[in-house]
Amino acid sequence: MHIIDWIVLIGTTLVIIGYGVYKTRNVGSVKSYLMGDKDLPWWTIGLSIMATQASAITFLSTPGKAYEDGLGFAQFYFGLPVAMVILCIFVLPVFYKLNVYTAYEYLEQRFDLRARTLTSILFLVQRGLAAGITIYAPAIILSNILNWDLNLTILITGAVVIFYTVMGGTKAVSVTQKQQMIIILAGMFIAAVIIVFKMPADISFKDTLALAGKMEKLQVVDFTFDLEKRYTFWSGMLGGVFLFLSYFGTDQSQVQRYLSGKSLSESRMGLLFNGMIKVPMQFLVLFVGILVFMFFQFQRPPIHFNDANIQKVQNSEYSAELNQLEDQFDMVFQDKIASLSQLSSDIESNDQNRIEASKTAYEFQLAKDAAIRSQVDSLILKVDDQAIVKDSDYVFISFIINYLPIGMIGLLLAVIFSAAMSSTASELNALATTSVIDLYKRSINPGASDQHYLTSSKVLTILWGVVALLFAIMASLFDNLIEAVNIIGSIFYGTILGIFIVAFFYKSLERSTKVVGFFTLGLLFGVVFTGISHSNYVEEMFPVIYENDVPATLVSMLLGGLLGYWFSDRFFKRIDGTSVFAGAVVAQISVIVIYFLDSYDVIELSYLWLNLIGCTLVVFVSLLFQNLSRGSSSSR
Amino acid sequence: MNENKATEDDPPILGNWNKLYLLVILLHFVIITLFVLFSRYYS
């Protein structure tokens, strides 16, 4: 890397951190440390919320996802603006009214200590795991591409984040995130412009889009109702709303961001700002991936984007085979350019028959390209059977390093490090806050001095940082990094959201138990049965169900609904701490079981639906377990 | 914690919060519609 890139990278990072530490040099109480001075305006809150959600994985993995699958991933965020509005109406006023440090404090006020402690622990487990991946994911990619030592990259990133988070607490996180988010958005926009200018002279931006469209890369919205498909309009709007309600409403790393607002209005505006900007921002990041894809249609791409894997094959007995494949790849690439140029001129002539013919010819070349890449994957696995051959996460960073001008490489690396640090800082801050407020101060050591809790908060920030670093050093990669974080979230968020929904709406739920019973169990039966009916086992053993999955699912929903109605008529009465606790435990165990059933192909279900399953199970079982709660004290 | 303002302040634009919520939702559906048109135009 050129010295100018190093100066840009280190300079940008140091300026942001220095600013954050300077602005928070007077933090002297636990309230100020964990809640800030409650003086943040809405734009800082909005940018801070966005920076917390957008980790480095977002900027490494998302363009790679678009490179492979097109723009459909944007649908994942479709539920977000709706979730923001729901939170502004129902959740924010309650948190402000109760003056809570953490979201989980509210649960004790509504139910009892058990509900608060269980939810805090669920949060700590899932966020602790995710924090490790947030550090590890960019580190392994950067270390592979830049030949940096993996553990050193993890340690440096982690140490820097721990340093300024410990120094300035939640306010340091927010003020640095504002600068980081500005760098991130500017960097991605400049990257998009540079790619457009790097396209061949005879291919305009309009031609680029037309070609990408013919390659079916520009399909954003898919209205197909198919529970197996991960990203559709329906999974985004339904499953996504549940996921984002849970993430923004119950995840302390987000709650802490908007609770540090100057007022309820500023916090609301911050959330709504996020609701308006997030979807277009994700579209921009995905669109950069499409532009990179188009760039590599005219510029020979590497035969495999993870150079570390290629080096392993080069240094093995299979290097001659790899060289042969490289030669074939060169030839296919030349043919691919020729057929692409033909397709471009046919699009200009607007002759549909010729467009179809040249598209078929191009797709034939693409198939040959894919076959060669697959052979390279096989070679890599022969050399190292533990190697990860999926290389989409390396596409964007590979483009940055090899094709961006000097200075821009440093800026884009600063973007990635900023994103890594901003989300990790929020996570560590939230983990420490929850540990101190919901567990240590509440149950382990109540009544100590403010200074003691301030010191404990700093120590716990360091401890969680060390835990995240250890997990990052020991972690192994999932197929796709951003999905790994989302899957972990989906396993826990549904249950956490269910607990909060019961807390917020328990009176309405108790008043309408029959309706709740009908819809929750009907919905659960429908989602789970659809997952079962699409499995390979059902296809082999009950082909009638497999072939008639829609009517079979509707029947299962009706049966579930009737069963729920019958149960509610006989057993449902009231909700209290014991029933919520029991509901949460049953829901969490069920979701984990369903996730593993899906992993072993017993059922086929997109992970986004786990949010809905966990949430509805908590609601249903909380109502069902009223018998358990008889005689127990309710702190309602 | 007492400096939290639980009072219902007006939003900086549109006069009340319900109108602002509606704006966010409408804007979202405009964006989705643009995505649909974009997908169809380039398919």
XYZ file of C-alpha atoms in Angstrom:
679
model
C 0.000 0.000 0.000
C 1.287 3.459 -0.932
C 2.471 5.834 1.805
C -0.297 8.324 0.896
C -2.909 5.625 1.528
C -1.360 4.914 4.916
C -1.447 8.639 5.754
C -5.127 8.899 4.712
C -6.078 5.731 6.627
C -4.220 6.506 9.851
C -4.919 10.260 9.674
C -8.681 9.794 9.212
C -8.871 7.260 12.021
C -6.768 9.329 14.439
C -8.686 12.549 13.758
C -12.047 10.860 14.436
C -10.840 9.139 17.608
C -9.009 12.249 18.838
C -12.165 14.289 18.330
C -14.243 11.718 20.231
C -11.834 11.566 23.167
C -11.501 15.390 23.284
C -15.263 15.928 23.274
C -15.773 13.477 26.129
C -12.798 14.369 28.335
C -15.045 15.559 31.198
C -17.131 12.402 31.647
C -17.067 11.858 35.408
C -20.230 10.062 36.535
C -21.787 6.726 35.683
C -24.886 8.486 34.331
C -22.820 10.652 32.027
C -20.679 7.659 31.045
C -23.578 5.333 30.196
C -26.216 7.837 29.058
C -24.099 10.725 27.751
C -25.154 14.215 28.790
C -28.483 13.827 27.002
C -27.638 16.673 24.691
C -27.455 14.988 21.299
C -29.449 16.466 18.404
C -31.478 14.254 16.069
C -28.976 14.159 13.209
C -26.238 12.878 15.517
C -28.651 10.260 16.878
C -29.748 9.277 13.367
C -26.183 8.928 12.068
C -25.169 7.122 15.255
C -28.030 4.625 14.839
C -27.048 4.040 11.221
C -23.354 3.657 12.088
C -24.192 1.146 14.829
C -26.137 -1.024 12.416
C -23.739 -0.634 9.482
C -20.675 -2.635 10.436
C -17.642 -3.230 8.273
C -19.331 -6.426 7.141
C -22.008 -4.255 5.514
C -19.436 -2.573 3.315
C -17.400 -5.679 2.496
C -20.088 -8.306 2.194
C -23.036 -6.384 0.735
C -21.345 -5.345 -2.544
C -20.225 -8.983 -2.882
C -23.807 -10.104 -2.375
C -24.977 -7.775 -5.152
C -22.100 -9.041 -7.339
C -23.450 -12.574 -6.965
C -27.218 -12.198 -6.595
C -28.170 -8.695 -7.729
C -30.095 -6.046 -5.814
C -32.677 -8.299 -4.101
C -30.970 -8.013 -0.713
C -32.368 -4.453 -0.461
C -35.715 -6.080 0.426
C -34.223 -7.198 3.730
C -34.540 -3.564 4.884
C -38.117 -2.971 3.682
C -39.573 -3.451 7.167
C -37.230 -0.904 8.729
C -39.161 2.376 8.158
C -42.381 0.749 9.424
C -40.537 -0.486 12.510
C -39.160 3.030 13.128
C -42.658 4.511 13.116
C -44.023 1.811 15.455
C -41.143 2.425 17.879
C -41.708 6.189 17.830
C -45.399 5.727 18.653
C -45.303 2.963 21.269
C -41.822 2.441 22.679
C -39.925 5.733 22.884
C -42.519 7.552 25.021
C -42.486 4.682 27.544
C -38.695 4.573 27.817
C -38.576 8.340 28.270
C -41.399 8.362 30.788
C -39.748 5.675 32.929
C -36.287 7.274 32.657
C -34.526 3.980 32.093
C -30.822 3.381 31.440
C -31.521 0.147 29.576
C -34.477 -1.338 27.744
C -34.505 -4.260 30.174
C -35.105 -2.089 33.250
C -38.583 -1.510 31.896
C -39.335 -5.257 32.081
C -38.813 -5.332 35.835
C -41.159 -2.402 36.238
C -43.756 -4.210 34.129
C -43.238 -7.822 35.314
C -40.471 -8.863 37.687
C -36.725 -9.274 38.051
C -36.686 -12.673 36.304
C -38.025 -11.244 33.037
C -35.437 -8.431 33.181
C -32.537 -10.746 34.005
C -33.452 -13.390 31.392
C -33.824 -10.799 28.640
C -30.556 -9.112 29.627
C -28.759 -12.451 29.462
C -30.281 -13.274 26.035
C -29.055 -9.893 24.839
C -25.570 -10.365 26.304
C -25.200 -13.804 24.675
C -26.313 -12.771 21.205
C -24.573 -9.390 21.212
C -21.382 -10.834 22.691
C -21.246 -13.378 19.834
C -22.061 -10.733 17.234
C -19.368 -8.377 18.587
C -16.756 -11.062 17.928
C -17.928 -11.442 14.324
C -18.061 -7.656 13.892
C -14.322 -7.487 14.613
C -13.336 -10.782 13.030
C -15.122 -10.446 9.695
C -13.303 -7.408 8.328
C -10.028 -8.511 9.923
C -9.861 -11.831 8.073
C -10.685 -10.222 4.742
C -8.227 -7.358 5.172
C -5.496 -9.672 6.401
C -5.936 -11.995 3.416
C -5.977 -9.243 0.853
C -3.331 -6.952 2.358
C -1.143 -9.747 3.741
C -1.510 -8.384 7.254
C -1.337 -10.751 10.196
C -4.917 -11.777 11.093
C -4.543 -11.722 14.864
C -2.624 -8.441 14.765
C -5.383 -6.849 12.640
C -8.005 -8.082 15.132
C -5.984 -6.865 18.094
C -5.266 -3.396 16.650
C -8.906 -2.813 15.605
C -10.151 -4.075 18.969
C -7.607 -2.133 21.026
C -8.434 1.168 19.305
C -12.186 0.661 19.853
C -11.746 -0.401 23.467
C -9.527 2.640 24.073
C -11.973 5.351 23.045
C -15.074 3.505 24.298
C -13.507 3.121 27.745
C -12.290 6.731 27.720
C -15.502 8.493 26.754
C -18.346 6.021 27.191
C -21.553 6.351 25.240
C -20.994 9.959 24.174
C -17.614 9.108 22.660
C -19.372 6.369 20.706
C -22.033 8.752 19.383
C -19.782 11.673 18.437
C -17.238 9.442 16.679
C -20.025 7.621 14.868
C -21.261 10.882 13.361
C -17.859 11.524 11.763
C -17.465 7.871 10.823
C -20.829 7.765 9.073
C -20.002 10.898 7.055
C -16.715 9.288 5.935
C -18.554 6.044 5.107
C -21.277 7.646 2.977
C -18.815 9.950 1.193
C -16.394 7.081 0.558
C -19.043 4.778 -0.932
C -20.429 7.549 -3.140
C -16.965 8.471 -4.454
C -16.252 4.756 -5.079
C -19.438 4.482 -7.179
C -18.461 7.531 -9.261
C -14.929 6.220 -9.838
C -16.213 2.829 -11.031
C -18.500 4.531 -13.555
C -15.516 6.474 -14.922
C -13.427 3.306 -15.078
C -15.837 1.567 -17.446
C -14.683 1.284 -21.113
C -15.010 4.548 -23.056
C -17.666 3.168 -25.406
C -19.874 1.918 -22.543
C -21.919 4.747 -21.051
C -23.610 4.629 -17.653
C -26.913 3.996 -19.460
C -25.351 1.066 -21.373
C -23.970 -0.295 -18.094
C -27.439 -0.326 -16.555
C -29.019 -1.814 -19.683
C -26.474 -4.652 -19.704
C -26.824 -5.265 -15.966
C -30.588 -5.390 -16.448
C -30.290 -7.992 -19.198
C -28.131 -10.053 -16.843
C -31.010 -9.894 -14.309
C -28.863 -8.076 -11.773
C -31.235 -5.138 -11.281
C -34.263 -6.963 -9.893
C -34.885 -5.248 -6.567
C -38.401 -6.369 -5.670
C -39.693 -9.935 -5.717
C -43.369 -10.327 -4.833
C -43.253 -14.151 -4.820
C -44.663 -15.533 -1.569
C -42.173 -18.300 -0.910
C -40.961 -18.922 2.642
C -37.852 -20.689 1.333
C -36.655 -17.558 -0.457
C -34.603 -15.423 1.911
C -35.314 -12.060 0.383
C -38.754 -11.228 -0.966
C -41.047 -8.259 -0.470
C -43.047 -10.316 2.041
C -40.132 -11.626 4.101
C -38.759 -8.065 4.217
C -42.045 -6.403 5.153
C -43.274 -9.043 7.621
C -40.201 -10.850 8.964
C -38.152 -7.657 8.568
C -40.550 -5.553 10.657
C -40.253 -8.066 13.502
C -36.472 -8.181 13.200
C -36.081 -4.398 13.171
C -38.640 -3.819 15.901
C -36.643 -6.182 17.999
C -33.251 -4.824 16.999
C -34.045 -1.135 17.401
C -36.554 -1.474 20.229
C -34.914 -4.041 22.462
C -31.215 -4.229 21.574
C -29.364 -2.055 24.053
C -26.697 -1.144 21.477
C -29.434 0.781 19.618
C -31.632 1.799 22.571
C -28.596 3.454 24.168
C -28.049 5.548 21.030
C -31.456 7.178 21.018
C -31.835 7.405 24.807
C -28.910 9.856 24.764
C -31.015 12.336 22.780
C -31.693 15.884 23.941
C -35.424 15.159 24.179
C -38.108 12.703 23.120
C -38.588 14.711 19.931
C -34.899 14.565 19.036
C -34.861 10.792 19.610
C -37.971 10.328 17.464
C -36.503 12.450 14.697
C -33.297 10.416 14.867
C -35.207 7.150 14.386
C -37.351 8.565 11.571
C -34.234 9.945 9.870
C -32.828 6.420 9.965
C -36.130 5.110 8.560
C -35.922 7.431 5.579
C -32.206 7.079 4.799
C -31.457 3.410 5.506
C -33.135 1.782 2.490
C -31.619 4.210 -0.073
C -28.232 3.821 1.646
C -28.353 0.040 1.382
C -29.415 0.401 -2.234
C -26.326 2.569 -2.837
C -24.042 -0.037 -1.254
C -25.646 -2.826 -3.319
C -25.488 -0.670 -6.425
C -21.741 -0.251 -5.924
C -21.589 -4.071 -5.994
C -23.466 -4.107 -9.316
C -21.054 -1.529 -10.750
C -18.109 -3.653 -9.603
C -19.769 -6.645 -11.294
C -20.129 -4.696 -14.539
C -16.557 -3.423 -14.255
C -15.323 -7.011 -14.106
C -17.283 -7.893 -17.214
C -14.878 -5.709 -19.199
C -11.795 -6.019 -17.003
C -10.479 -9.524 -16.415
C -11.331 -10.439 -12.808
C -9.151 -12.729 -10.691
C -10.051 -16.368 -11.218
C -10.773 -16.447 -7.475
C -11.088 -13.273 -5.375
C -9.452 -14.600 -2.196
C -5.794 -14.352 -3.110
C -4.715 -16.317 -0.033
C -6.508 -19.403 -1.405
C -4.842 -18.975 -4.815
C -1.425 -18.680 -3.173
C -2.013 -22.002 -1.410
C -2.709 -23.726 -4.742
C 0.249 -21.989 -6.417
C 2.518 -23.407 -3.732
C 1.138 -26.918 -4.074
C 1.434 -29.786 -6.521
C -1.692 -28.470 -8.282
C -0.086 -25.256 -9.552
C 0.169 -26.608 -13.120
C -3.562 -27.389 -13.143
C -4.279 -23.907 -11.839
C -2.180 -22.379 -14.627
C -4.139 -24.379 -17.199
C -7.385 -23.131 -15.733
C -6.052 -19.559 -15.801
C -5.364 -19.936 -19.554
C -8.868 -21.287 -20.160
C -10.258 -18.468 -18.048
C -8.418 -15.917 -20.239
C -9.946 -17.377 -23.386
C -13.434 -17.486 -21.939
C -13.027 -13.908 -20.798
C -12.167 -12.757 -24.349
C -15.226 -14.596 -25.710
C -17.309 -13.092 -22.927
C -16.268 -9.541 -23.862
C -17.093 -10.226 -27.520
C -20.574 -11.542 -26.679
C -21.147 -8.683 -24.244
C -20.225 -6.081 -26.892
C -22.629 -7.838 -29.245
C -25.347 -7.745 -26.583
C -24.699 -4.026 -26.011
C -25.043 -3.151 -29.697
C -28.166 -5.338 -29.975
C -29.736 -3.510 -27.036
C -29.037 -0.231 -28.855
C -30.689 -1.565 -32.022
C -33.640 -2.713 -29.872
C -34.084 -5.914 -31.884
C -35.612 -8.337 -29.363
C -34.681 -11.500 -31.315
C -31.066 -10.461 -31.616
C -30.998 -9.370 -27.961
C -32.239 -12.799 -26.889
C -29.707 -14.549 -29.151
C -26.749 -12.518 -27.890
C -27.953 -12.883 -24.311
C -28.020 -16.661 -24.742
C -24.507 -16.557 -26.181
C -23.337 -14.463 -23.242
C -24.979 -16.775 -20.721
C -23.187 -19.694 -22.376
C -19.871 -17.928 -21.739
C -20.938 -17.194 -18.171
C -21.659 -20.878 -17.613
C -18.168 -21.758 -18.879
C -16.736 -19.070 -16.582
C -18.633 -20.555 -13.623
C -17.452 -24.075 -14.486
C -13.802 -22.954 -14.464
C -14.266 -21.158 -11.140
C -15.836 -24.287 -9.737
C -12.787 -26.304 -10.799
C -10.574 -23.755 -9.048
C -12.690 -24.201 -5.898
C -12.113 -27.952 -6.141
C -8.356 -27.421 -6.408
C -8.409 -25.165 -3.346
C -10.302 -27.819 -1.394
C -7.831 -30.483 -2.502
C -5.011 -28.406 -1.019
C -6.944 -27.405 2.105
C -10.226 -29.182 2.799
C -11.057 -26.593 5.504
C -10.701 -23.624 3.133
C -13.652 -21.314 2.511
C -14.071 -21.216 -1.257
C -16.930 -18.738 -1.304
C -15.168 -15.529 -2.331
C -17.957 -12.954 -2.678
C -16.857 -11.154 0.505
C -13.499 -10.483 -1.154
C -14.859 -8.923 -4.344
C -15.144 -5.320 -3.177
C -11.910 -5.172 -1.182
C -10.099 -6.794 -4.102
C -11.461 -4.084 -6.396
C -10.453 -1.338 -3.923
C -6.884 -2.556 -3.621
C -6.273 -3.225 -7.295
C -8.225 -0.566 -9.166
C -8.784 2.524 -7.030
C -6.296 5.422 -7.318
C -3.764 6.236 -4.606
C -5.421 8.042 -1.721
C -8.812 6.503 -2.438
C -7.538 3.107 -1.253
C -6.686 4.691 2.093
C -10.066 6.449 2.227
C -12.032 3.256 1.481
C -9.993 1.324 4.039
C -10.805 4.135 6.490
C -14.474 3.556 5.579
C -14.163 -0.129 6.445
C -12.279 0.493 9.690
C -14.695 3.288 10.653
C -17.614 0.929 10.134
C -15.892 -1.829 12.135
C -15.092 0.532 14.994
C -18.456 2.310 15.085
C -20.565 -0.823 15.443
C -18.110 -2.534 17.790
C -17.987 0.553 20.034
C -21.794 0.574 20.349
C -21.794 -3.125 21.140
C -19.133 -2.893 23.847
C -20.815 0.157 25.356
C -24.193 -1.623 25.429
C -22.740 -4.882 26.766
C -21.046 -2.996 29.604
C -24.175 -0.962 30.369
C -26.440 -4.011 30.519
C -23.909 -5.932 32.618
C -23.574 -3.077 35.112
C -27.155 -1.804 35.295
C -29.216 -4.977 34.820
C -27.010 -7.562 36.495
C -24.185 -6.126 38.628
C -25.884 -3.106 40.177
C -29.325 -4.722 40.328
C -28.564 -8.245 41.565
C -24.913 -8.622 42.534
C -23.715 -5.445 44.239
C -26.491 -2.905 44.826
C -25.861 0.226 46.866
C -22.242 0.956 45.936
C -20.989 4.472 45.141
C -21.348 6.213 41.775
C -17.565 6.140 41.368
C -17.594 2.375 41.935
C -20.164 1.843 39.170
C -18.240 4.174 36.839
C -15.087 2.141 37.376
C -17.094 -1.096 36.987
C -18.514 0.198 33.686
C -15.013 0.890 32.385
C -13.696 -2.478 33.572
C -16.661 -4.280 32.011
C -16.168 -2.420 28.720
C -12.593 -3.738 28.682
C -13.758 -7.224 29.695
C -16.385 -7.407 26.950
C -13.794 -6.072 24.519
C -11.455 -8.882 25.503
C -14.292 -11.448 25.182
C -15.118 -10.110 21.701
C -11.441 -10.222 20.731
C -11.053 -13.808 21.982
C -14.184 -14.854 20.123
C -12.934 -13.040 17.009
C -9.573 -14.816 17.182
C -11.238 -18.227 17.597
C -14.184 -17.688 15.213
C -14.558 -19.392 11.855
C -16.385 -17.983 8.855
C -19.965 -18.582 7.867
C -20.932 -18.723 4.181
C -21.643 -15.034 4.164
C -20.518 -12.758 6.953
C -23.442 -10.353 7.028
C -25.869 -13.254 7.095
C -24.006 -14.785 10.037
C -24.713 -11.709 12.144
C -28.331 -11.576 10.980
C -28.890 -15.294 11.685
C -27.536 -14.951 15.235
C -29.802 -11.933 15.673
C -32.865 -13.743 14.325
C -32.382 -16.650 16.747
C -32.599 -14.376 19.795
C -34.455 -11.264 18.686
C -37.860 -12.924 18.228
C -37.949 -14.032 21.853
C -36.730 -10.672 23.136
C -39.285 -8.860 20.984
C -42.053 -11.206 22.185
C -41.236 -10.346 25.797
C -41.433 -6.633 25.027
C -44.667 -6.992 23.028
C -46.276 -8.800 25.962
C -44.942 -6.075 28.263
C -46.288 -3.227 26.146
C -49.611 -4.780 25.166
C -50.443 -7.215 27.978
C -53.767 -5.553 28.770
C -54.927 -5.767 25.155
C -53.651 -9.352 24.931
C -55.553 -10.365 28.061
C -58.731 -8.703 26.804
C -58.592 -10.519 23.455
C -57.209 -13.915 24.415
C -59.356 -15.868 21.944
C -58.294 -13.687 19.017
C -54.670 -13.798 20.166
C -54.859 -17.582 20.540
C -56.394 -17.991 17.083
C -53.901 -15.788 15.250
C -50.688 -16.659 17.088
C -51.109 -20.423 16.860
C -52.554 -20.158 13.325
C -49.533 -18.118 12.212
C -47.092 -20.441 13.964
C -48.644 -23.551 12.421
C -48.623 -21.886 9.000
C -44.948 -20.839 9.091
C -43.653 -24.064 10.620
C -45.813 -26.298 8.413
C -44.660 -24.461 5.275
C -41.079 -25.075 6.354
C -41.834 -28.757 6.890
C -43.789 -29.157 3.637
C -40.815 -27.845 1.604
C -38.308 -30.281 3.099
C -36.689 -33.113 1.187
C -38.160 -35.643 3.621
C -41.727 -34.587 2.890
C -40.962 -34.543 -0.847
C -39.878 -38.185 -0.619
C -42.379 -39.498 1.934
C -45.492 -37.335 1.375
C -45.347 -36.072 -2.214
C -49.042 -35.109 -2.074
C -48.304 -32.538 0.643
C -45.150 -31.338 -1.121
C -47.047 -30.754 -4.369
C -50.033 -29.111 -2.653
C -48.114 -27.020 -0.156
C -50.327 -23.904 -0.357
C -53.699 -25.545 0.461
C -51.949 -27.797 3.011
C -50.476 -24.729 4.709
C -53.835 -22.968 4.762
C -55.437 -26.041 6.353
C -52.639 -26.171 8.954
C -53.165 -22.466 9.725
C -56.873 -23.014 10.201
C -56.284 -26.034 12.438
C -53.676 -24.101 14.431
C -56.035 -21.158 14.740
C -58.889 -23.332 15.980
C -56.568 -25.087 18.415
C -55.367 -21.689 19.662
C -58.965 -20.518 20.050
C -59.876 -23.691 21.992
C -56.843 -23.335 24.276
C -57.488 -19.673 24.891
C -61.123 -20.334 25.720
C -60.118 -22.826 28.410
C -56.766 -21.775 29.783
C -55.846 -18.168 29.013
C -56.505 -15.671 31.723
C -53.717 -13.350 32.669
C -50.060 -12.560 32.068
C -47.479 -11.989 34.784
C -43.761 -12.377 35.389
C -43.843 -16.167 35.731
C -45.822 -16.762 32.571
C -43.612 -14.378 30.544
C -40.495 -16.079 31.883
C -41.889 -19.515 30.977
C -43.005 -18.237 27.553
C -39.569 -16.802 26.820
C -37.748 -20.004 27.821
C -40.065 -22.213 25.715
C -39.852 -19.821 22.745
C -36.046 -19.591 22.836
C -35.588 -23.357 23.049
C -38.112 -23.873 20.227
C -36.405 -21.347 17.951
C -33.001 -22.956 18.505
C -34.508 -26.403 17.745
C -36.186 -25.072 14.576
C -32.916 -23.448 13.482
C -31.074 -26.757 13.825
C -33.904 -28.640 12.064
C -33.448 -26.205 9.196
C -29.652 -26.618 9.295
C -30.074 -30.390 8.920
C -32.708 -29.947 6.142
C -35.511 -31.499 8.170
C -37.435 -28.335 7.393
C -36.770 -25.506 4.925
C -37.250 -22.061 6.402
C -35.555 -18.715 5.822
C -33.940 -17.485 9.049
C -35.939 -14.228 8.964
C -39.046 -16.206 9.981
C -37.337 -17.234 13.242
C -38.081 -13.701 14.499
C -41.773 -14.175 13.933
C -41.781 -17.690 15.412
C -39.933 -16.634 18.580
C -42.120 -13.586 19.044
C -45.499 -15.307 18.563
C -44.408 -18.238 20.745
C -43.611 -15.915 23.642
C -47.026 -14.253 23.318
C -48.918 -17.550 23.066
C -47.046 -19.434 25.752
C -47.117 -16.437 28.126
C -50.896 -16.520 27.969
C -50.954 -20.297 28.185
C -48.788 -20.538 31.286
C -51.139 -18.600 33.499
C -51.730 -21.772 35.516
C -48.071 -21.811 36.533
C -48.314 -18.305 37.818
C -51.138 -18.924 40.241
C -49.928 -18.088 43.681
C -46.741 -16.468 42.468
C -46.268 -12.846 43.290
C -46.691 -10.465 40.459
C -44.917 -7.160 40.615
C -47.225 -5.667 38.048
C -32.075 10.874 34.665
C -34.505 13.670 35.432
C -33.460 15.762 32.508
C -35.316 13.365 30.188
C -38.192 15.232 28.623
C -41.274 13.046 28.475
C -43.396 15.865 27.177
C -44.920 15.591 23.745
C -42.994 18.176 21.724
C -44.042 19.044 18.212
C -41.842 17.845 15.370
C -39.769 20.471 13.527
C -41.903 20.054 10.382
C -45.557 19.285 9.454
C -47.048 20.335 12.804
C -47.739 16.973 14.405
C -46.131 13.571 14.669
C -48.866 11.625 12.895
C -48.283 13.618 9.711
C -44.560 12.977 9.970
C -45.117 9.229 10.443
C -47.387 9.218 7.416
C -44.716 11.050 5.412
C -42.094 8.423 6.327
C -44.405 5.551 5.333
C -45.503 7.255 2.105
C -41.900 8.026 1.213
C -41.028 4.391 1.821
C -43.746 3.169 -0.516
C -42.664 5.716 -3.126
C -39.134 4.288 -2.873
C -40.451 0.713 -3.235
C -42.548 1.776 -6.225
C -39.454 3.348 -7.798
C -37.597 0.088 -7.176
C -40.391 -1.846 -8.909
C -40.349 0.528 -11.902
C -36.539 0.388 -11.991
C -36.618 -3.443 -11.953
C -39.231 -3.595 -14.722
C -37.529 -0.999 -16.913
C -34.229 -2.851 -16.886
C -35.569 -6.401 -17.022
